[in-house]
Coordinates of C-alpha atoms in Angstrom, one line a residue:
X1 CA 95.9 92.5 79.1
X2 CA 96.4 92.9 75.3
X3 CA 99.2 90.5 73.8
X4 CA 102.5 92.8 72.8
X5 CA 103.0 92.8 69.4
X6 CA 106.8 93.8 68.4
X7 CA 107.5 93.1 65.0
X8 CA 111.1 92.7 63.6
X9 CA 112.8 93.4 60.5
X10 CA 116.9 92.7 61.3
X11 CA 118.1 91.8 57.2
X12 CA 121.6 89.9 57.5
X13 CA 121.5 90.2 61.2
X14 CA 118.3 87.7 61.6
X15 CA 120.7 84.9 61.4
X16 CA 122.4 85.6 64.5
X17 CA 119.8 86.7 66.5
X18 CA 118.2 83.6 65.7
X19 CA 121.2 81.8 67.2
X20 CA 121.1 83.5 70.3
X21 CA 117.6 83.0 70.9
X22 CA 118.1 79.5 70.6
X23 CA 121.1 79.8 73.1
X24 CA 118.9 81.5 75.5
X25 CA 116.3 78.8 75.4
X26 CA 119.1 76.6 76.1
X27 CA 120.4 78.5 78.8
X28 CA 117.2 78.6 80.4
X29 CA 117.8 82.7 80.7
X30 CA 114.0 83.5 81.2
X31 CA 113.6 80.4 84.1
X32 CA 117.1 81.8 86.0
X33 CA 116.0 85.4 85.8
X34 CA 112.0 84.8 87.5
X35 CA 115.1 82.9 90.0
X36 CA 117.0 85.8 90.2
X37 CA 120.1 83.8 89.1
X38 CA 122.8 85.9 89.6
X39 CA 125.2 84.1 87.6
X40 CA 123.5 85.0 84.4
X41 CA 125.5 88.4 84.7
X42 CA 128.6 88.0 86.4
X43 CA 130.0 85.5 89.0
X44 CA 129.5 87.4 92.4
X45 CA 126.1 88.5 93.4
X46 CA 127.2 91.9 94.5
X47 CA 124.4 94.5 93.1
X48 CA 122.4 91.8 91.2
X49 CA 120.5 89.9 94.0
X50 CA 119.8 92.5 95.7
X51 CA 118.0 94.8 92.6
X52 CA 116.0 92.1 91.1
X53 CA 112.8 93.2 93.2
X54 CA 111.4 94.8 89.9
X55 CA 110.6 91.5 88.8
X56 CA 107.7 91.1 91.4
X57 CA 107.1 95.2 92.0
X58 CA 103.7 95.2 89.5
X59 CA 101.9 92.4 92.0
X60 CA 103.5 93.6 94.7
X61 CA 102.2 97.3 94.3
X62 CA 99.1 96.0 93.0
X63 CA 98.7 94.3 96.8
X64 CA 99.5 97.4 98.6
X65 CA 96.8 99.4 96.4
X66 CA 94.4 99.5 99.2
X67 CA 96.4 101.6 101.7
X68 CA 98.0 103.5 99.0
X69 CA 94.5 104.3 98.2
X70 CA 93.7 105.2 102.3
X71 CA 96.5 107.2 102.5
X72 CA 95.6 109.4 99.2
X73 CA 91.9 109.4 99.0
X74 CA 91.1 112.0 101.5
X75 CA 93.6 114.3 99.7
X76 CA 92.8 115.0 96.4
X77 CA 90.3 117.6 97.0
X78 CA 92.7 119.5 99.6
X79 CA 95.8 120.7 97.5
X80 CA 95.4 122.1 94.1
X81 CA 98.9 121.2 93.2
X82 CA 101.4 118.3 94.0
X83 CA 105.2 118.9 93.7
X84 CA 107.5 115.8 93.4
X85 CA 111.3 116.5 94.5
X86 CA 113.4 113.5 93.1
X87 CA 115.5 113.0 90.1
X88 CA 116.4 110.0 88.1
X89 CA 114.8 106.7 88.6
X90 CA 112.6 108.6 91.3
X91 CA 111.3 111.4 89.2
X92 CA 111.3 110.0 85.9
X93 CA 108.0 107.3 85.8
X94 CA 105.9 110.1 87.4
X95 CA 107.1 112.5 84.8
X96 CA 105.9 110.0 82.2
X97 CA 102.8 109.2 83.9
X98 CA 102.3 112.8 84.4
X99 CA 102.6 114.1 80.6
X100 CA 100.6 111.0 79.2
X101 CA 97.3 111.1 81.1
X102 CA 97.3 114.4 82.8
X103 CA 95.9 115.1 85.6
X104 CA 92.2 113.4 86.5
X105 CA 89.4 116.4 87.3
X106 CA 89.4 117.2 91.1
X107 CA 93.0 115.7 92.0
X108 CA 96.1 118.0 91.9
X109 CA 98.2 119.3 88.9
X110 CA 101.4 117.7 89.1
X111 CA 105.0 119.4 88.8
X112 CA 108.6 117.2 88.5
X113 CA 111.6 119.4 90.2
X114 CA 114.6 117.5 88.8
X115 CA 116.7 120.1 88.5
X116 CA 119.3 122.8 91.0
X117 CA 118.6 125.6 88.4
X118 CA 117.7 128.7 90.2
X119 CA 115.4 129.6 87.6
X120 CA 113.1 126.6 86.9
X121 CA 113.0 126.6 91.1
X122 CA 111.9 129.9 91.3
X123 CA 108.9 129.7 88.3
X124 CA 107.6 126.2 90.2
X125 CA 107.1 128.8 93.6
X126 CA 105.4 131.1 91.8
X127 CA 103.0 128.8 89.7
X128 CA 102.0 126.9 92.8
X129 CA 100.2 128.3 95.9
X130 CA 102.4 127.2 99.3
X131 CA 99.9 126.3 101.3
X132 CA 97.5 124.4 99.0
X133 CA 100.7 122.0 97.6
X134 CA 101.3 118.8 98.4
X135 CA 105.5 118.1 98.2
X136 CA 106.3 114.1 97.4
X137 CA 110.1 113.5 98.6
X138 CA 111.5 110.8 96.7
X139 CA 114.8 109.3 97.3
X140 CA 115.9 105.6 97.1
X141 CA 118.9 106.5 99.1
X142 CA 117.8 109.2 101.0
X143 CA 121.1 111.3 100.4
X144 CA 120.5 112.4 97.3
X145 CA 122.1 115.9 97.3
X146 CA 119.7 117.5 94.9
X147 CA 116.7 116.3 96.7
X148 CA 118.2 117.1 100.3
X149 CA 118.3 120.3 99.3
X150 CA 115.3 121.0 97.2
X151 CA 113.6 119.3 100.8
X152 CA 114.9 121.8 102.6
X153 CA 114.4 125.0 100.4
X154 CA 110.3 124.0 99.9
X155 CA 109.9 122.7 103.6
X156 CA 111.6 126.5 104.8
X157 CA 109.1 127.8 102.3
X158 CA 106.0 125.6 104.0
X159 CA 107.5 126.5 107.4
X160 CA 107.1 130.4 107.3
X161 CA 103.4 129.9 105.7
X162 CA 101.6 126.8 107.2
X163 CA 104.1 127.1 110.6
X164 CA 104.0 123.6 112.9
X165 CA 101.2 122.5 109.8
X166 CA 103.9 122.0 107.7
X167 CA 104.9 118.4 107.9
X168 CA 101.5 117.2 106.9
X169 CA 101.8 118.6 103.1
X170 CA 104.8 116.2 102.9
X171 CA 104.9 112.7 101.9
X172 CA 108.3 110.6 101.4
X173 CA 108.6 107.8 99.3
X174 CA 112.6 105.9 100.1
X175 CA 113.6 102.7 101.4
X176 CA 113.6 102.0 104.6
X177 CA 117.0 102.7 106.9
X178 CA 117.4 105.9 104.6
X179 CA 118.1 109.0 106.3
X180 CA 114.7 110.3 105.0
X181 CA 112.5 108.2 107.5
X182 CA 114.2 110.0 110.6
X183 CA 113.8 113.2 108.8
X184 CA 110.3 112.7 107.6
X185 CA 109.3 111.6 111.4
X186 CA 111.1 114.6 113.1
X187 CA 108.8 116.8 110.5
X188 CA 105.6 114.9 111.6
X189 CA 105.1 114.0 107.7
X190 CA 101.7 113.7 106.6
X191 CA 103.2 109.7 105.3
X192 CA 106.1 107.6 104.9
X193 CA 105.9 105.3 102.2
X194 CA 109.0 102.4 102.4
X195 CA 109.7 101.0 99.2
X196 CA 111.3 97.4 98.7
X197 CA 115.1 98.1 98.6
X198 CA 115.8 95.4 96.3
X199 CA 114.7 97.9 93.2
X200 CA 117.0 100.3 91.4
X201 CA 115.7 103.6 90.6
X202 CA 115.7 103.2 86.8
X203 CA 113.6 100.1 87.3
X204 CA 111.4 101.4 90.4
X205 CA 108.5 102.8 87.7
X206 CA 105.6 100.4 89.0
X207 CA 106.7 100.3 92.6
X208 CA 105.6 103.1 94.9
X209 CA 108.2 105.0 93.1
X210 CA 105.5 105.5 90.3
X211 CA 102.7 104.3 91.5
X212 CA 102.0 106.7 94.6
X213 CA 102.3 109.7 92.3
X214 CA 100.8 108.2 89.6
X215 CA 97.9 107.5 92.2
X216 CA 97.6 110.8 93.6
X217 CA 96.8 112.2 90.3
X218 CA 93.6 110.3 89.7
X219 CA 95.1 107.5 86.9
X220 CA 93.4 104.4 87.3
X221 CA 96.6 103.1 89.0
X222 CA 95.1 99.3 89.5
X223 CA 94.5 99.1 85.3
X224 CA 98.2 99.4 85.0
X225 CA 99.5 97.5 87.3
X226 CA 96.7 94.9 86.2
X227 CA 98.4 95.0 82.6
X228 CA 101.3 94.0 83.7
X229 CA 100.8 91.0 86.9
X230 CA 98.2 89.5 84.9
X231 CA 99.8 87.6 82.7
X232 CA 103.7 88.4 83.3
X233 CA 105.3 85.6 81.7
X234 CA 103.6 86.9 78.0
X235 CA 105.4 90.0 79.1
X236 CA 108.7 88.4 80.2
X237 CA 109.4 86.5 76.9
X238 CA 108.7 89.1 75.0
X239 CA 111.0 91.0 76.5
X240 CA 113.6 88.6 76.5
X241 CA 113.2 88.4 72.5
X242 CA 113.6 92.1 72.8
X243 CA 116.7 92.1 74.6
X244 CA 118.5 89.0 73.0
X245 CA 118.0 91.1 69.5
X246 CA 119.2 94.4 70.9
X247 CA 122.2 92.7 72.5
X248 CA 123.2 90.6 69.4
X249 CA 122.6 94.2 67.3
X250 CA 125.1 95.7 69.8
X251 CA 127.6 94.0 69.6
X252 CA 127.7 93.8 66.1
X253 CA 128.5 96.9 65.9
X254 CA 124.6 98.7 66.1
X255 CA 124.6 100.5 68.9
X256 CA 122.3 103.1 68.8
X257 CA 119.3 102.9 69.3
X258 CA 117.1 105.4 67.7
X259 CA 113.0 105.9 68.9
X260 CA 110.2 107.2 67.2
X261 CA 107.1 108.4 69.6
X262 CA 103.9 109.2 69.1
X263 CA 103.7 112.9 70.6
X264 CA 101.7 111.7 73.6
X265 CA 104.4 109.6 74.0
X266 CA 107.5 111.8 73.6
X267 CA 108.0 112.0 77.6
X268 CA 108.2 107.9 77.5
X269 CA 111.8 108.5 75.8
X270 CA 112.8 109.7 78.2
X271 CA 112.6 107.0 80.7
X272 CA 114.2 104.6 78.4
X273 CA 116.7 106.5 77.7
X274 CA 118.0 106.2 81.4
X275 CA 117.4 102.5 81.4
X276 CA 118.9 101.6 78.6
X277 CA 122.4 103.7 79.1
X278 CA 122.6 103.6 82.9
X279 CA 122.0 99.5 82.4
X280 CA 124.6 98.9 79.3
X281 CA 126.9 101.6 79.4
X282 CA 129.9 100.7 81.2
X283 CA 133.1 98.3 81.2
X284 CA 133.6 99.7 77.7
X285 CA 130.5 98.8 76.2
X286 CA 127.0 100.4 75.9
X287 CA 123.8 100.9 73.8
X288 CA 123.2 104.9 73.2
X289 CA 119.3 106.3 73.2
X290 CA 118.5 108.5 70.7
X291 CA 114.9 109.8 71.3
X292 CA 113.3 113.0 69.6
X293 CA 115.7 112.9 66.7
X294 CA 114.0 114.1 63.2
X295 CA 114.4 111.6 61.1
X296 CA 116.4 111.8 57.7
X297 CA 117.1 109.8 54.3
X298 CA 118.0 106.5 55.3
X299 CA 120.7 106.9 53.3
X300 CA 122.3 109.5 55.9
X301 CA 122.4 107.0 58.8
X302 CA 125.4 104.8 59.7
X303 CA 126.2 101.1 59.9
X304 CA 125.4 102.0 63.7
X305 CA 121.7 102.4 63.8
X306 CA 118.6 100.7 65.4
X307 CA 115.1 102.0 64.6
X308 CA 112.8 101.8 66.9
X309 CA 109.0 102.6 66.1
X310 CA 106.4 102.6 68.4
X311 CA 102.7 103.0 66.8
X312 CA 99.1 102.9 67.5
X313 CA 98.1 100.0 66.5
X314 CA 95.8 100.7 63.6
X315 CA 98.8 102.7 61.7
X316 CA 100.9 101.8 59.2
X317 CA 104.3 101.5 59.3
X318 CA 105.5 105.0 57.4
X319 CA 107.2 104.9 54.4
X320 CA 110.7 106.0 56.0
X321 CA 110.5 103.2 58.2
X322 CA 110.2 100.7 55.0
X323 CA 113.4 103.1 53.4
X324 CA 115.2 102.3 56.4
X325 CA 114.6 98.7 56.6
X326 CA 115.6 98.3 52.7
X327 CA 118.6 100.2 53.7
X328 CA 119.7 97.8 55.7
X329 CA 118.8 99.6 59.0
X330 CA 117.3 97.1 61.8
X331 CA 114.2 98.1 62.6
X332 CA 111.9 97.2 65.2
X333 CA 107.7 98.1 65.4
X334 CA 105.9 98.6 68.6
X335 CA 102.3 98.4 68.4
X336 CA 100.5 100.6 71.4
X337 CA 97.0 99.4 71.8
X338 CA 96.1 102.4 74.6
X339 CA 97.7 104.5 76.9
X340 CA 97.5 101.8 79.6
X341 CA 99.9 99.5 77.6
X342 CA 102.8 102.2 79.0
X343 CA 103.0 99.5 82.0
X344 CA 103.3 96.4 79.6
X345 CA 105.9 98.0 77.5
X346 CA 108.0 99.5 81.0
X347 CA 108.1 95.7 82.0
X348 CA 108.9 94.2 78.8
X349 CA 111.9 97.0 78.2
X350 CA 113.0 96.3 81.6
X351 CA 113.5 92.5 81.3
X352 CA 114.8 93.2 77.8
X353 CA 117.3 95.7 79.1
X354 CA 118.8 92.9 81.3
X355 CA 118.2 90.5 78.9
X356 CA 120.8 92.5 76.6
X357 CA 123.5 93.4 78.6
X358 CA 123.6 89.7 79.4
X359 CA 124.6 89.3 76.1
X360 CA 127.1 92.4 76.3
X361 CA 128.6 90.8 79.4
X362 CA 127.8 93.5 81.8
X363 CA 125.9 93.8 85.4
X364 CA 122.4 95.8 83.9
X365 CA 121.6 96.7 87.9
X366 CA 125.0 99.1 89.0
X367 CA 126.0 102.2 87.8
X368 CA 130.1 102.2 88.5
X369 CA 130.9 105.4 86.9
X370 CA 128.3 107.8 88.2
X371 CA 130.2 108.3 91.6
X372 CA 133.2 110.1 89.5
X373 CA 130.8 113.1 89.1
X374 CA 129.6 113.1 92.4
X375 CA 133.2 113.0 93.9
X376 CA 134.1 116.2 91.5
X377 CA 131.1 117.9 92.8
X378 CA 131.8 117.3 95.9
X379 CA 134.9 118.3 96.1
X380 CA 133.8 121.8 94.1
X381 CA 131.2 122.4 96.8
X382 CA 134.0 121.9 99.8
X383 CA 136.0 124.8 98.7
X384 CA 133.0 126.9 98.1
X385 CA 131.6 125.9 101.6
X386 CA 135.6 126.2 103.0
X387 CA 135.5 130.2 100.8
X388 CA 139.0 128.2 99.7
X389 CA 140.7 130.2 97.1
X390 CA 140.4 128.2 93.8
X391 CA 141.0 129.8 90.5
X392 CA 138.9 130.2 88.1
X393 CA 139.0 128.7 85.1
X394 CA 140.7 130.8 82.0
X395 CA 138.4 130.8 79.1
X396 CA 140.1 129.8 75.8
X397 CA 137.7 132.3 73.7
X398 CA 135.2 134.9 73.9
X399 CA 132.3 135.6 71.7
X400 CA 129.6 137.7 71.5
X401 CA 127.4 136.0 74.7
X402 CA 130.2 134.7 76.4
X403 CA 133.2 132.3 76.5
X404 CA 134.4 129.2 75.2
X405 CA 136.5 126.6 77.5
X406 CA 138.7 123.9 76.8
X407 CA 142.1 122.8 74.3
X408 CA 141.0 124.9 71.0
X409 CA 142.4 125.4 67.6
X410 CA 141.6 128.5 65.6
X411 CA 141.4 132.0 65.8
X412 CA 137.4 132.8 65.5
X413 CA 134.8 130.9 67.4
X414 CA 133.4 129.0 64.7
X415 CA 136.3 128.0 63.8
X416 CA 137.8 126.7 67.0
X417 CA 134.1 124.8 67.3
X418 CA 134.3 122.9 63.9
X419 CA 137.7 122.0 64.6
X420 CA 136.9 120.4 67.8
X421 CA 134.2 118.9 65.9
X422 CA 136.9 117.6 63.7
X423 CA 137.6 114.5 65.9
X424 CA 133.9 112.8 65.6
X425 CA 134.2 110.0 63.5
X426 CA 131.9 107.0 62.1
X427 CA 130.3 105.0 65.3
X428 CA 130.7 108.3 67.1
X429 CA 128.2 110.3 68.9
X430 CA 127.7 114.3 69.7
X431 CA 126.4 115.2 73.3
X432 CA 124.7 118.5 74.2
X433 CA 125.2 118.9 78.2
X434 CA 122.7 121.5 78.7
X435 CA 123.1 123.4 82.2
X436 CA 120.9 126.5 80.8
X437 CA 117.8 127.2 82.6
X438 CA 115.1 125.2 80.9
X439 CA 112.0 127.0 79.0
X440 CA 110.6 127.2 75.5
X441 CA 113.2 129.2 73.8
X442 CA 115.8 127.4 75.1
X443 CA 114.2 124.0 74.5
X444 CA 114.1 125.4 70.8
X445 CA 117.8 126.5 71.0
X446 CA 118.8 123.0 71.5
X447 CA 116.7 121.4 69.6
X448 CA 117.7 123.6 66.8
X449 CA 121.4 123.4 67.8
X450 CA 121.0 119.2 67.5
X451 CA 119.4 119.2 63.8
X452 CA 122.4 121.6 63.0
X453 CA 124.9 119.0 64.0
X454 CA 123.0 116.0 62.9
X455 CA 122.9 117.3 59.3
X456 CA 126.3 118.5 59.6
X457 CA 128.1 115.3 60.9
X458 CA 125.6 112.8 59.7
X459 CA 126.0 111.2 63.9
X460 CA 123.4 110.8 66.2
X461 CA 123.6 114.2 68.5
X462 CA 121.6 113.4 72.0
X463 CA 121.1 116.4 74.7
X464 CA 120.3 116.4 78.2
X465 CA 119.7 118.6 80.7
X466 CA 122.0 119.0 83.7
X467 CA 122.2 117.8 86.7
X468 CA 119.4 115.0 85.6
X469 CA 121.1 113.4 82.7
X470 CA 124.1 112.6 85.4
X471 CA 121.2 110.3 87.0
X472 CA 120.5 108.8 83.5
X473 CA 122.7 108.9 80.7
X474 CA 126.1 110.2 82.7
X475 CA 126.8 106.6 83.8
X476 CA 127.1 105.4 79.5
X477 CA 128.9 108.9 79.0
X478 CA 132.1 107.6 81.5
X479 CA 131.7 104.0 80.9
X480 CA 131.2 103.1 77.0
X481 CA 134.2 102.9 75.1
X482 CA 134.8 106.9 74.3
X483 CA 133.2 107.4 71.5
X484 CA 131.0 110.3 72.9
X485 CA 131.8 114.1 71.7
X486 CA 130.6 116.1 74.2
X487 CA 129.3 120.0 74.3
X488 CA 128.6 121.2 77.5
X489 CA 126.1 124.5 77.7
X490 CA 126.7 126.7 81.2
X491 CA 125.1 130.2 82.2
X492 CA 125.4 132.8 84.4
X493 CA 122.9 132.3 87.7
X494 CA 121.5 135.5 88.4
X495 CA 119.3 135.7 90.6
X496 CA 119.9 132.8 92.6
X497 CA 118.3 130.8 95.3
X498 CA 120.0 130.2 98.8
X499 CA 120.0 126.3 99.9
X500 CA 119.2 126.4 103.8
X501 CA 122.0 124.7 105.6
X502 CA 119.2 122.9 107.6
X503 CA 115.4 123.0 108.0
X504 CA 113.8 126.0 109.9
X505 CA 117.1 128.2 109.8
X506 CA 118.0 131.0 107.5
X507 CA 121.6 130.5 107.2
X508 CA 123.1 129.3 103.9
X509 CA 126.6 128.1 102.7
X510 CA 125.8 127.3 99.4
X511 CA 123.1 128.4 96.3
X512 CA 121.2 126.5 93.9
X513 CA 123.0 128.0 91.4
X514 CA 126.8 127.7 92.9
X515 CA 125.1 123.7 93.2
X516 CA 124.3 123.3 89.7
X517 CA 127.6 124.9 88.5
X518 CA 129.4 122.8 90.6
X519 CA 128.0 119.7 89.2
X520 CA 128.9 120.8 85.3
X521 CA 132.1 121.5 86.7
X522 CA 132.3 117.9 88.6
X523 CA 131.1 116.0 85.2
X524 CA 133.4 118.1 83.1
X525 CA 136.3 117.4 85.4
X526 CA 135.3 113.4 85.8
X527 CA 134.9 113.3 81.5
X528 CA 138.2 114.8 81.5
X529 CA 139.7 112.0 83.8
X530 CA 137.7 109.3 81.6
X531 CA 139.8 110.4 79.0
X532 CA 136.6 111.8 77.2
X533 CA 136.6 115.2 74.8
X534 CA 134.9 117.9 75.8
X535 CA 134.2 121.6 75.0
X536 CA 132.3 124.3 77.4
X537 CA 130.5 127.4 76.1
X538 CA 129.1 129.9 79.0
X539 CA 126.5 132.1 78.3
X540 CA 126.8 135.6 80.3
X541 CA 123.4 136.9 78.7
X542 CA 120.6 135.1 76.6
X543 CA 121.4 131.5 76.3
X544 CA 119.1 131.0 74.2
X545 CA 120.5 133.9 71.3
X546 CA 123.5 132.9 72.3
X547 CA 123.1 129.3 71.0
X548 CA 121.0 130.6 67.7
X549 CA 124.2 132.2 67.0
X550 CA 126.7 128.9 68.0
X551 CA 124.0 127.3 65.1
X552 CA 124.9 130.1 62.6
X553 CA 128.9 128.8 62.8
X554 CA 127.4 125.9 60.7

């Protein structure tokens, strides 16, 4: 393993993280943690002792390698492509994994379904061929609703091609006691991996949660892991340095925390986006991720910034990053030695994740505030299911590609939109809820939609796609202290996909898309009770034009 090298530049704030890295020296924070100490966070144990299994996951994993490696070595010459169904902690390593070494020559191509949209659903069926995919069901829980359903739409699929064959292209990764180990055995699945239960999604990335997909696409699984239990005390105080600074910086009044990437890199966002918000952001309090933003003149940043850079480690440092830093910005340099250090840096941002909300006074390991949604949705779906006569919503305003939704002021779209707008102040933050279907011209949509905004109000402007940002960054959304403006994107579902109702029927009560509108409707309804503001525009045709044009307003 290659020492970490994070270099610091903090101006008037040094001072005071200097002070509270002497306090957790005295506190012995690093000693109590490797203890799993609960009373570092809060004063009951509840959700902390029992989600402190990350810190011994890398060794752990790294001892299981052997029948990780039975299990997948007689399949990667048998299925040309592998499908993983999970969402959140359970999709998101893999994902990263996936876009930042690709594929090995000879193992199967791998595709992430995060997602209900009808659309994305239907492309993923006909990109793969049924019968030569291998399907990875990944749920901590096992209850997941998006993954229940995605099970059962692909295993229908399997069914009608491969017949009684079926179960053996599926492989389940979920702790054990979840309702997934008595489905995955009445399907005669091809494997059941049981994880340790005492790891939470968003820090499951080198358990089997990772690791099995990350296997099963040829990456030299054992180098990572070997980063990372080979010397994890290196590892563990750097992280704590890490996460003592970003605490102090938070609460202090820098709270968001901005990343630059390398491009192979990008997808690494990301994943630290959900650890960081879904860890810090609640009981008033949080630290916002702001990945793939285009940077600016330093001088168009507010007193609420964090820089974070990571680099190869022959570069050096641009000459915004020096702007920035003379600005007064914190900033913080990550050196990346290869694309195996992605290990070393998950474990060092998960200890200094934990490490920081100790110093913010909150429990890094629950998310409180992500069941509102899920209530909502549920509710929504019940009087779908029940054909119960609910109105619809009234649209405040129409434009050219659709409607607008929520309390309004003005008598033309763009100006009802800048006037909602209006309320974003300094140490604010803009949020694009995208439930559009995702692809490249919509990806460009947003992205130019965000720049818009960013130059506009001079405020970080984060986007995520729906339903998998309720699994990351919905949890900070509902539980930091309000300062979130948020913008939420819906469409029209047409066509759609039918959910079976169970496995190996045809009957349906309920659609992908009915599913995925139900949960913008459950988040919009839960922001709404949090006390949040919130605007809705629904695209009848184009999404994509129709957000070029919502652009134009500006």
């Amino acid at each position: 393993m290659t020492e970490p090298r994070i270099d610091y530049s903090l101006g008037e704030y040094q001072s005071a993280v200097n002070g509270a890295l002497e306090k957790m020296r005295r506190d012995n924070v690093i000693e109590r943690i490797r203890a799993k100490d609960y009373t570092l966070w809060k004063s009951k144990p509840d959700e902390i002792v029992n989600r402190l299994g990350w810190l011994e996951a890398p060794s752990e994993t790294l001892h299981k390698l052997s029948d990780i490696c039975a299990v997948i070595e007689p399949l990667k010459n048998n299925f040309s492509d592998m499908v993983l169904l999970g969402i959140g902690g359970s999709s998101l390593a893999a994902d990263v994994f996936g876009n930042i070494f690709g594929s090995k020559l000879g193992y199967p191509r791998l595709h992430v379904v995060d997602t209900t949209d009808p659309v994305f659903i239907s492309d993923i069926v006909q990109k793969i061929n049924l019968q030569q995919s291998l399907f990875i069901v990944s749920s901590k829980s096992g209850s997941t609703l998006e993954i229940t359903s995605l099970f059962k739409y692909f295993y229908n699929l399997c069914l009608d091609k491969s017949g009684s064959e079926a179960g053996r292209q599926f492989i389940f990764i979920t702790d054990e006691g979840s309702p997934l180990t008595k489905t995955a055995e009445g399907i005669s699945a091809r494997h059941i991996f049981l994880n340790n239960p005492d790891i939470g999604g968003r820090y499951s990335a080198l358990s089997l949660t990772g690791i099995v997909p990350a296997a099963l696409i040829g990456i030299d699984v054992e180098t990572l892991l070997q980063n990372v239990s080979s010397n994890p005390e290196t590892l563990m105080s750097a992280g704590a340095s890490l996460g003592a600074t970003l605490g102090v910086l938070a609460t202090k009044g820098r709270d968001k925390l901005t990343f630059v990437l390398p491009p192979r890199w990008k997808s690494y966002g990301g994943w630290l986006e959900q650890l960081i918000a879904e860890s810090t952001g609640k009981e008033g309090k949080g630290i916002l991720p702001v990945p793939d933003e285009t940077l600016s003149d330093a001088s168009g940043y507010g007193k609420d910034r964090v820089f974070v850079l990571f680099q190869n480690k022959n570069e050096a440092k641009p000459s915004a990053f020096e702007s920035l830093a003379g600005a007064g910005h914190p900033v913080i340099t990550v050196k990346i030695h290869d694309d195996y250090d992605l290990s070393a840096q998950m474990f060092i941002w998960e200890m200094a994740t934990a490490v920081a909300a100790r110093v913010m006074g909150v429990n890094p390991f629950d998310q409180p505030d992500v069941e509102a949604t899920k209530k909502h949705t549920r509710a929504v779906i019940a009087n779908l299911e029940k054909r119960s006569d609910v109105a619809d919503e009234k649209p405040a305003m129409t434009f050219g590609q659709g409607e607008i939704f929520g309390s309004i002021h003005g008598a033309a779209p763009a100006d009802a939109f800048r006037n909602f707008l209006k309320q974003a102040k300094a140490g604010d933050y803009i949020c694009l809820q995208v439930f559009l279907s995702p692809s490249q011209e919509t990806d460009e949509a947003v992205m130019g939609l965000r720049d818009v905004l960013a130059r506009k109000y001079a405020l970080p402007v984060t986007y995520g796609y729906g339903p998998r940002y309720l699994h990351s960054t919905g949890q900070l959304h509902k539980g930091d202290s309000g300062n979130g403006v948020f913008i939420q994107l819906t469409q029209d579902h047409a066509p759609d996909v039918n959910i079976p109702d169970n496995i190996g029927e045809e009957k349906s009560s309920l659609t992908f898309g009915a599913l995925n509108a139900a949960q913008a409707k459950g988040d919009r309804q839960a922001l709404t009770e949090a006390g949040r503001r919130i605007l809705r525009f629904h695209f009848r045709t184009n999404p994509a034009a129709g957000l070029k044009a919502v652009a134009e307003m500006f």
